C-alpha cells in the first residue's frame, strides 16, 4: 500500500513540477530516449498493451516538436531493440506498423519543420513495409537541416559493437589496417551511426534504471535522467525538466571541474 501511495506521489510530483526556464547556452546537442512503460500505462487502464504503444506514438511527436523548439539538434528514440523480437508476435507486428502509421500522419508536418529522419539498427530483419516507410521518410528529408530525428529500430548495442569488431578484424586480416589504426575515434566512426555526436543526455521513462543494450559505447559520458512517468505521459514539460537538470550538472569527463 505504501508503495502504491509512493508511486502515485512520485508521478504526480513529477507531473506538477513547474516548467523550467532553460539557458540557451547549454542545450544538449544530442538527446537519446529509452521510451519505456507503454505496456504498464495501458495495463493501469485495463487496456491492451498495444494501446500503450499507439499512445506512445503520440508522445514521440510531442518529444520531437519539443526537442526542435528547445534547440536540441539530434533526438534518438529507442523504438525497437534486437531483444524485442522475443515479444508475442501480435505485439511485434503492431510495433512494426507504427513507423509507417506515424510517418503517414506526421511526415508532412515534420518536413515543414525542417526535420531530418534517420534510422539506426539492422534493416535486413525488418518487414519490407517498415523499411519502405523509413526509407521514404529518410529520402524525403535528407536535405533538411533542422532537428535530426533518429529512430533506433532493431537496434542492439552489443551487436553493433560486435559488428564493428568483425569489421576491424577483417581490415586487420587484409592488411587495410594495423592495430595502431584501431583508435577510439576509429571505433566511434565505424559504429552504425557515424554522423551523430555521442548523446549528451539520456532519458529513460518508466521507472527502470538500466540501459537495456542501448548505445553502450556512445553513452560513456552522457548525463542520465530517469523518470517514473510512463512513456505515453511524456511531453514537453518533462523534456524541459530533463534539460534543466542537465544544465545544472557539471560534466567533468573524468577530470576536475
Ligand atoms: C517499451 O515499453 C516500448 C517499446 C518496446 C516500444 C516503443 C515504441 C513506441 C513508443 C512507439 C514508437 C513509435 C514510432 C513512431 C516508431 P514496454 O512495452 O516495454 O512497456 P512496459 O515496460 O510497461 O511493458
Tab-separated table of C-alpha atoms and ligand atoms in Angstrom:
chain	number	residue	atom	x	y	z
A	1	UNK	CA	0.000	0.000	0.000
A	2	UNK	CA	2.802	2.375	0.943
A	3	UNK	CA	4.443	1.529	-2.403
A	4	UNK	CA	1.269	2.438	-4.285
A	5	UNK	CA	0.978	5.772	-2.470
A	6	UNK	CA	4.682	6.461	-3.023
A	7	UNK	CA	4.400	5.662	-6.722
A	8	UNK	CA	1.300	7.879	-7.097
A	9	UNK	CA	3.073	10.689	-5.224
A	10	UNK	CA	6.233	10.377	-7.380
A	11	UNK	CA	4.236	10.529	-10.595
A	12	UNK	CA	2.162	13.493	-9.523
A	13	UNK	CA	5.176	15.273	-8.147
A	14	UNK	CA	6.960	14.781	-11.480
A	15	UNK	CA	3.967	15.970	-13.491
A	16	UNK	CA	3.372	19.066	-11.401
A	17	UNK	CA	6.940	20.358	-11.348
A	18	UNK	CA	6.985	23.887	-12.725
A	19	UNK	CA	8.226	24.158	-16.322
A	20	UNK	CA	11.776	25.443	-16.008
A	21	UNK	CA	13.342	28.292	-17.940
A	22	UNK	CA	16.237	26.938	-19.973
A	23	UNK	CA	19.521	28.647	-20.628
A	24	UNK	CA	20.105	28.971	-24.380
A	25	UNK	CA	23.855	28.487	-23.925
A	26	UNK	CA	23.913	24.924	-22.710
A	27	UNK	CA	21.341	22.934	-24.649
A	28	UNK	CA	22.333	19.263	-25.063
A	29	UNK	CA	23.100	18.713	-28.755
A	30	UNK	CA	22.022	15.080	-28.746
A	31	UNK	CA	19.314	13.614	-26.518
A	32	UNK	CA	18.618	9.877	-26.605
A	33	UNK	CA	15.427	8.409	-25.136
A	34	UNK	CA	14.530	4.916	-23.932
A	35	UNK	CA	10.755	5.039	-24.249
A	36	UNK	CA	9.614	2.620	-21.582
A	37	UNK	CA	6.303	1.991	-19.833
A	38	UNK	CA	3.815	1.772	-22.709
A	39	UNK	CA	2.585	-1.635	-21.565
A	40	UNK	CA	2.203	-0.634	-17.923
A	41	UNK	CA	0.462	2.591	-18.914
A	42	UNK	CA	-2.110	0.504	-20.795
A	43	UNK	CA	-2.392	-2.163	-18.061
A	44	UNK	CA	-3.169	0.503	-15.463
A	45	UNK	CA	-6.157	1.493	-17.580
A	46	UNK	CA	-7.289	-2.052	-18.277
A	47	UNK	CA	-6.317	-1.647	-21.949
A	48	UNK	CA	-4.346	-3.965	-24.243
A	49	UNK	CA	-0.593	-3.278	-24.367
A	50	UNK	CA	-0.810	-2.158	-27.988
A	51	UNK	CA	-2.949	0.800	-26.935
A	52	UNK	CA	0.036	1.855	-24.842
A	53	UNK	CA	2.289	1.698	-27.897
A	54	UNK	CA	-0.254	3.568	-30.001
A	55	UNK	CA	-0.466	6.298	-27.373
A	56	UNK	CA	3.315	6.239	-27.078
A	57	UNK	CA	3.490	7.171	-30.741
A	58	UNK	CA	1.798	10.492	-29.923
A	59	UNK	CA	4.449	11.120	-27.281
A	60	UNK	CA	7.099	10.603	-29.992
A	61	UNK	CA	5.623	13.521	-31.880
A	62	UNK	CA	5.396	15.683	-28.725
A	63	UNK	CA	9.019	14.925	-27.876
A	64	UNK	CA	10.221	15.684	-31.416
A	65	UNK	CA	8.400	19.026	-31.605
A	66	UNK	CA	9.587	19.975	-28.116
A	67	UNK	CA	13.178	18.989	-28.911
A	68	UNK	CA	13.039	21.138	-32.026
A	69	UNK	CA	11.620	24.083	-30.076
A	70	UNK	CA	14.213	23.761	-27.295
A	71	UNK	CA	17.032	23.721	-29.845
A	72	UNK	CA	18.212	20.129	-29.490
A	73	UNK	CA	19.983	19.093	-32.711
A	74	UNK	CA	19.675	15.290	-32.554
A	75	UNK	CA	16.957	13.193	-30.921
A	76	UNK	CA	17.399	9.410	-30.888
A	77	UNK	CA	14.391	7.296	-29.912
A	78	UNK	CA	14.758	3.622	-28.948
A	79	UNK	CA	11.732	2.276	-30.814
A	80	UNK	CA	12.555	-1.437	-31.138
A	81	UNK	CA	15.502	-3.407	-29.774
A	82	UNK	CA	17.121	-6.577	-31.107
A	83	UNK	CA	15.647	-8.233	-27.980
A	84	UNK	CA	12.074	-7.035	-28.607
A	85	UNK	CA	11.568	-9.885	-31.136
A	86	UNK	CA	11.017	-12.087	-28.043
A	87	UNK	CA	7.613	-10.428	-27.504
A	88	UNK	CA	4.367	-12.042	-28.691
A	89	UNK	CA	4.029	-11.956	-32.480
A	90	UNK	CA	0.911	-9.748	-32.362
A	91	UNK	CA	2.751	-7.112	-30.378
A	92	UNK	CA	5.803	-7.264	-32.657
A	93	UNK	CA	3.585	-6.974	-35.739
A	94	UNK	CA	1.872	-3.969	-34.204
A	95	UNK	CA	5.160	-2.285	-33.334
A	96	UNK	CA	6.389	-2.856	-36.878
A	97	UNK	CA	3.353	-0.987	-38.235
A	98	UNK	CA	3.922	2.066	-36.038
A	99	UNK	CA	6.698	3.749	-38.056
A	100	UNK	CA	4.562	3.815	-41.201
A	101	UNK	CA	1.493	4.912	-39.270
A	102	UNK	CA	3.486	7.644	-37.574
A	103	UNK	CA	5.035	8.824	-40.830
A	104	UNK	CA	1.705	8.728	-42.694
A	105	UNK	CA	0.278	11.090	-40.076
A	106	UNK	CA	3.256	13.269	-39.248
A	107	UNK	CA	5.757	13.332	-42.109
A	108	UNK	CA	4.345	16.434	-43.834
A	109	UNK	CA	4.480	18.455	-40.607
A	110	UNK	CA	7.979	17.178	-39.845
A	111	UNK	CA	9.090	18.197	-43.350
A	112	UNK	CA	7.592	21.668	-42.804
A	113	UNK	CA	9.597	21.895	-39.607
A	114	UNK	CA	12.789	21.001	-41.492
A	115	UNK	CA	13.214	17.745	-39.508
A	116	UNK	CA	15.506	15.084	-40.939
A	117	UNK	CA	14.524	11.463	-40.284
A	118	UNK	CA	17.238	8.856	-39.816
A	119	UNK	CA	17.409	5.292	-38.616
A	120	UNK	CA	19.992	3.130	-36.883
A	121	UNK	CA	19.783	-0.627	-36.438
A	122	UNK	CA	19.585	-3.679	-38.655
A	123	UNK	CA	17.215	-3.046	-41.560
A	124	UNK	CA	17.603	-6.523	-43.073
A	125	UNK	CA	15.375	-8.208	-40.457
A	126	UNK	CA	12.612	-5.605	-40.524
A	127	UNK	CA	9.442	-6.213	-42.572
A	128	UNK	CA	9.563	-4.648	-46.010
A	129	UNK	CA	6.650	-2.300	-45.215
A	130	UNK	CA	8.522	-0.874	-42.210
A	131	UNK	CA	11.700	-0.350	-44.204
A	132	UNK	CA	9.804	1.153	-47.143
A	133	UNK	CA	8.205	3.759	-44.865
A	134	UNK	CA	11.505	4.610	-43.182
A	135	UNK	CA	13.376	4.809	-46.487
A	136	UNK	CA	10.790	7.106	-47.976
A	137	UNK	CA	10.944	9.387	-44.925
A	138	UNK	CA	14.751	9.405	-44.974
A	139	UNK	CA	14.806	10.180	-48.687
A	140	UNK	CA	12.239	12.968	-48.436
A	141	UNK	CA	14.006	14.626	-45.508
A	142	UNK	CA	17.637	14.029	-46.480
A	143	UNK	CA	18.285	17.681	-47.336
A	144	UNK	CA	16.573	19.055	-44.228
A	145	UNK	CA	18.846	20.918	-41.879
A	146	UNK	CA	16.798	21.072	-38.665
A	147	UNK	CA	16.371	18.509	-35.892
A	148	UNK	CA	17.681	15.032	-36.755
A	149	UNK	CA	15.074	12.540	-35.550
A	150	UNK	CA	16.886	9.225	-35.384
A	151	UNK	CA	14.869	6.040	-34.800
A	152	UNK	CA	16.701	3.085	-33.283
A	153	UNK	CA	14.849	0.198	-34.934
A	154	UNK	CA	16.025	-3.372	-34.499
A	155	UNK	CA	18.924	-1.830	-32.637
A	156	UNK	CA	21.194	-3.602	-30.144
A	157	UNK	CA	24.378	-2.078	-28.859
A	158	UNK	CA	26.300	-5.319	-28.292
A	159	UNK	CA	25.539	-6.420	-31.818
A	160	UNK	CA	26.636	-3.025	-33.096
A	161	UNK	CA	29.938	-3.359	-31.213
A	162	UNK	CA	30.365	-6.979	-32.346
A	163	UNK	CA	29.940	-5.986	-36.000
A	164	UNK	CA	32.498	-3.239	-35.555
A	165	UNK	CA	34.934	-5.803	-34.068
A	166	UNK	CA	34.362	-8.003	-37.130
A	167	UNK	CA	34.996	-5.104	-39.475
A	168	UNK	CA	38.225	-4.319	-37.627
A	169	UNK	CA	39.313	-7.978	-37.699
A	170	UNK	CA	38.684	-8.190	-41.445
A	171	UNK	CA	40.557	-4.961	-42.094
A	172	UNK	CA	43.467	-6.201	-39.985
A	173	UNK	CA	43.499	-9.574	-41.763
A	174	UNK	CA	43.509	-7.948	-45.181
A	175	UNK	CA	46.235	-5.505	-44.165
A	176	UNK	CA	43.983	-2.483	-44.712
A	177	UNK	CA	44.563	-1.513	-41.057
A	178	UNK	CA	47.292	-2.028	-38.488
A	179	UNK	CA	46.494	-2.465	-34.757
A	180	UNK	CA	47.654	1.121	-34.183
A	181	UNK	CA	44.874	2.342	-36.500
A	182	UNK	CA	42.174	0.973	-34.146
A	183	UNK	CA	41.636	4.065	-32.026
A	184	UNK	CA	38.569	5.206	-30.078
A	185	UNK	CA	37.849	7.551	-32.991
A	186	UNK	CA	38.034	4.674	-35.480
A	187	UNK	CA	35.592	2.619	-33.407
A	188	UNK	CA	33.219	5.573	-32.950
A	189	UNK	CA	33.219	6.197	-36.687
A	190	UNK	CA	32.519	2.538	-37.512
A	191	UNK	CA	29.503	2.079	-35.256
A	192	UNK	CA	26.172	2.269	-37.070
A	193	UNK	CA	25.648	5.943	-36.853
A	194	UNK	CA	28.788	7.791	-37.562
A	195	UNK	CA	27.129	11.103	-38.366
A	196	UNK	CA	25.735	11.620	-34.865
A	197	UNK	CA	27.709	13.025	-31.962
A	198	UNK	CA	27.543	10.964	-28.749
A	199	UNK	CA	24.390	11.700	-26.728
A	200	UNK	CA	24.839	14.424	-24.127
A	201	UNK	CA	21.733	13.353	-22.270
A	202	UNK	CA	19.960	10.016	-21.950
A	203	UNK	CA	16.355	9.966	-20.770
A	204	UNK	CA	14.566	6.809	-19.676
A	205	UNK	CA	10.909	6.772	-18.740
A	206	UNK	CA	9.001	4.024	-16.931
A	207	UNK	CA	10.951	3.891	-13.667
A	208	UNK	CA	13.577	1.285	-14.616
A	209	UNK	CA	17.193	2.262	-14.002
A	210	UNK	CA	19.077	0.417	-16.727
A	211	UNK	CA	20.454	0.887	-20.247
A	212	UNK	CA	18.897	-2.186	-21.905
A	213	UNK	CA	21.602	-2.634	-24.537
A	214	UNK	CA	21.232	0.927	-25.805
A	215	UNK	CA	24.209	2.900	-27.186
A	216	UNK	CA	26.638	1.434	-24.647
A	217	UNK	CA	29.718	2.865	-26.354
A	218	UNK	CA	28.206	6.248	-27.149
A	219	UNK	CA	26.721	6.822	-23.659
A	220	UNK	CA	30.092	6.567	-21.894
A	221	UNK	CA	29.970	10.206	-20.726
A	222	UNK	CA	26.313	11.060	-21.179
A	223	UNK	CA	24.263	12.526	-18.368
A	224	UNK	CA	21.447	10.181	-17.326
A	225	UNK	CA	17.937	11.285	-16.361
A	226	UNK	CA	15.238	8.856	-15.242
A	227	UNK	CA	11.572	9.399	-14.562
A	228	UNK	CA	8.849	7.152	-13.157
A	229	UNK	CA	6.405	8.534	-15.706
A	230	UNK	CA	5.347	6.103	-18.395
A	231	UNK	CA	6.296	6.991	-21.962
A	232	UNK	CA	2.729	7.893	-23.108
A	233	UNK	CA	2.712	10.563	-20.354
A	234	UNK	CA	5.909	12.202	-21.580
A	235	UNK	CA	5.762	15.619	-23.176
A	236	UNK	CA	7.399	19.000	-23.492
A	237	UNK	CA	7.420	19.730	-19.754
A	238	UNK	CA	9.288	16.547	-18.917
A	239	UNK	CA	11.812	17.142	-21.710
A	240	UNK	CA	12.342	20.667	-20.383
A	241	UNK	CA	12.799	19.288	-16.837
A	242	UNK	CA	15.390	16.817	-18.076
A	243	UNK	CA	17.267	19.531	-19.979
A	244	UNK	CA	17.104	21.856	-16.954
A	245	UNK	CA	18.601	19.116	-14.786
A	246	UNK	CA	21.285	18.577	-17.455
A	247	UNK	CA	22.102	22.288	-17.289
A	248	UNK	CA	22.598	22.074	-13.518
A	249	UNK	CA	25.199	19.334	-13.862
A	250	UNK	CA	28.936	19.738	-14.332
A	251	UNK	CA	30.415	17.402	-16.925
A	252	UNK	CA	33.947	16.511	-15.943
A	253	UNK	CA	34.732	13.592	-18.268
A	254	UNK	CA	36.877	12.099	-15.523
A	255	UNK	CA	38.771	15.353	-14.937
A	256	UNK	CA	38.259	18.120	-12.403
A	257	UNK	CA	35.759	20.941	-12.779
B	1	LIG	C1	8.811	-0.180	-24.210
B	1	LIG	O1	7.677	-0.179	-23.401
B	1	LIG	C2	8.453	0.354	-25.510
B	1	LIG	C3	8.690	-0.269	-26.689
B	1	LIG	C4	9.365	-1.559	-26.811
B	1	LIG	C5	8.229	0.319	-27.940
B	1	LIG	C6	8.369	1.778	-28.012
B	1	LIG	C7	7.656	2.290	-29.181
B	1	LIG	C8	6.960	3.428	-29.202
B	1	LIG	C9	6.868	4.342	-28.061
B	1	LIG	C10	6.298	3.890	-30.411
B	1	LIG	C11	7.301	4.075	-31.477
B	1	LIG	C12	6.802	4.946	-32.484
B	1	LIG	C13	7.398	5.117	-33.652
B	1	LIG	C14	6.939	6.202	-34.484
B	1	LIG	C15	8.482	4.267	-34.154
B	1	LIG	P1	7.150	-1.558	-22.846
B	1	LIG	O2	6.234	-2.125	-23.822
B	1	LIG	O3	8.319	-2.433	-22.511
B	1	LIG	O4	6.422	-1.108	-21.550
B	1	LIG	P2	6.319	-1.934	-20.196
B	1	LIG	O5	7.726	-1.998	-19.627
B	1	LIG	O6	5.426	-1.100	-19.380
B	1	LIG	O7	5.762	-3.267	-20.528
